Amino acid sequence: MSKKESQQMTSDPRVFLSISKSLELRKKRSSVGSPSSLRTMTVLSPSFTPSTPRAESPQLPEQKDDFKRLQSFIEVLSPKLINKKKLQKLSWNGIAWQLRHKAWKILLGQVPLDQDKVEDVLKQKRTSYIEMRKKMLNDLRINEENHYIQIKKDLIRSNKEIPFLFNSKIQTMMENVLLVWALRHPACGYVQGMNDLLVPLIYVYMTEYTYDQELTDQRINIIPSMLLECCEADSYWGLDSIMSRIQDNYTLEQQGIMNKVQRMEQIVKVATPELYQHLSDNGVMFLQFAFRWINCCLLREFKLGTALRLWDSYMSVEDGTGFSELNMYCSASLLTYYSKDLLSMDFSEIIQFLQHLPTDTWGDEEIQVLVTQAFIYENTSDFASCQ
């Protein structure tokens, strides 16, 4: 298949309708997993009512009403001139996985809203990245090699629960993207945690070519090298867009993260004073657990499929602060979600619990509650002093 044919195929709504129908058939044939309970959160707004429990939460959770959701995104993404506000509004509640790669590129500003210009812009950006990679990686200086060594170490320590990360082709793609980004931004360089931020981008942009949510070695290894380079380049520009919004997290001794952790602490103090006092009485410092939450945008606290749903909401924020502000409020929301559990624990139990949160059964409904609570925190006058 030629590059042009591939692009035409992946932008054709009929392809995604066909995929959706096959998914519906597969869903009917599959057995239903054990029910998972949905915890009720303490919500400040009396008008908000948590959603009903979801029936099942597989590793990559299937979203309710998949076909209807897919149709909605096809309608929004089909016009020649895409309405970004409509896309943002729809994306807040989760994006159909078949079109997530297209929606994310628009929401991150990687491609223009005018669809007649998308192919040319993608070609230009992909070519630019390949040229940068060739120039930078062929002439590494000694101090720059230190970035490469650290990146290699971090990738080897990648999440063992995400098998595709250990595919040799994926490892090479991630090494290239992270190193090129670090070399292009010497004031910041490479900082541990950036490798986590790249994972969702690699995954989502790979699904454009695999047409499947499960990335196995077999599926990855049959993708032509030209398309892998397209995925690598797109992932680079996606990471660049995200980093431009949270770069203060990775400069000046990561002072941006420190400030957000302090603000998160104040939010929890106002929202759940009993929990705040309990943590304080037990000598628990927010930095002991919240630093990772902010640094990795909560990616390590959820299974990948659930994290993608959370990132859909981050992407949808109009002013581009989803990965900074909304992530900080979601972190506070996540802590207060487990308030009842934490109140019965001592120091060692609290730290162990918060570093290994029991979120394996979380899916769309739970994430919806989480981001709704975060939205309330962000837009309630009681928390104005936490800004």
Coordinates of C-alpha atoms in Angstrom, one line a residue, residues 5 47 54 124 144 148 165 194 213 236 311 354 373:
E5 CA -3.4 5.2 -0.2
S47 CA -26.0 19.4 41.7
R54 CA -19.9 0.2 34.8
Q124 CA 6.5 18.9 5.8
E144 CA 24.9 14.8 24.6
Y148 CA 21.3 8.9 25.3
L165 CA 7.2 -1.0 24.7
M194 CA 9.4 12.4 29.5
Q213 CA -6.1 -1.5 20.1
Y236 CA 7.8 13.7 18.2
W311 CA -5.8 12.2 28.3
L354 CA -0.6 5.8 47.1
Q373 CA -14.7 16.5 40.4

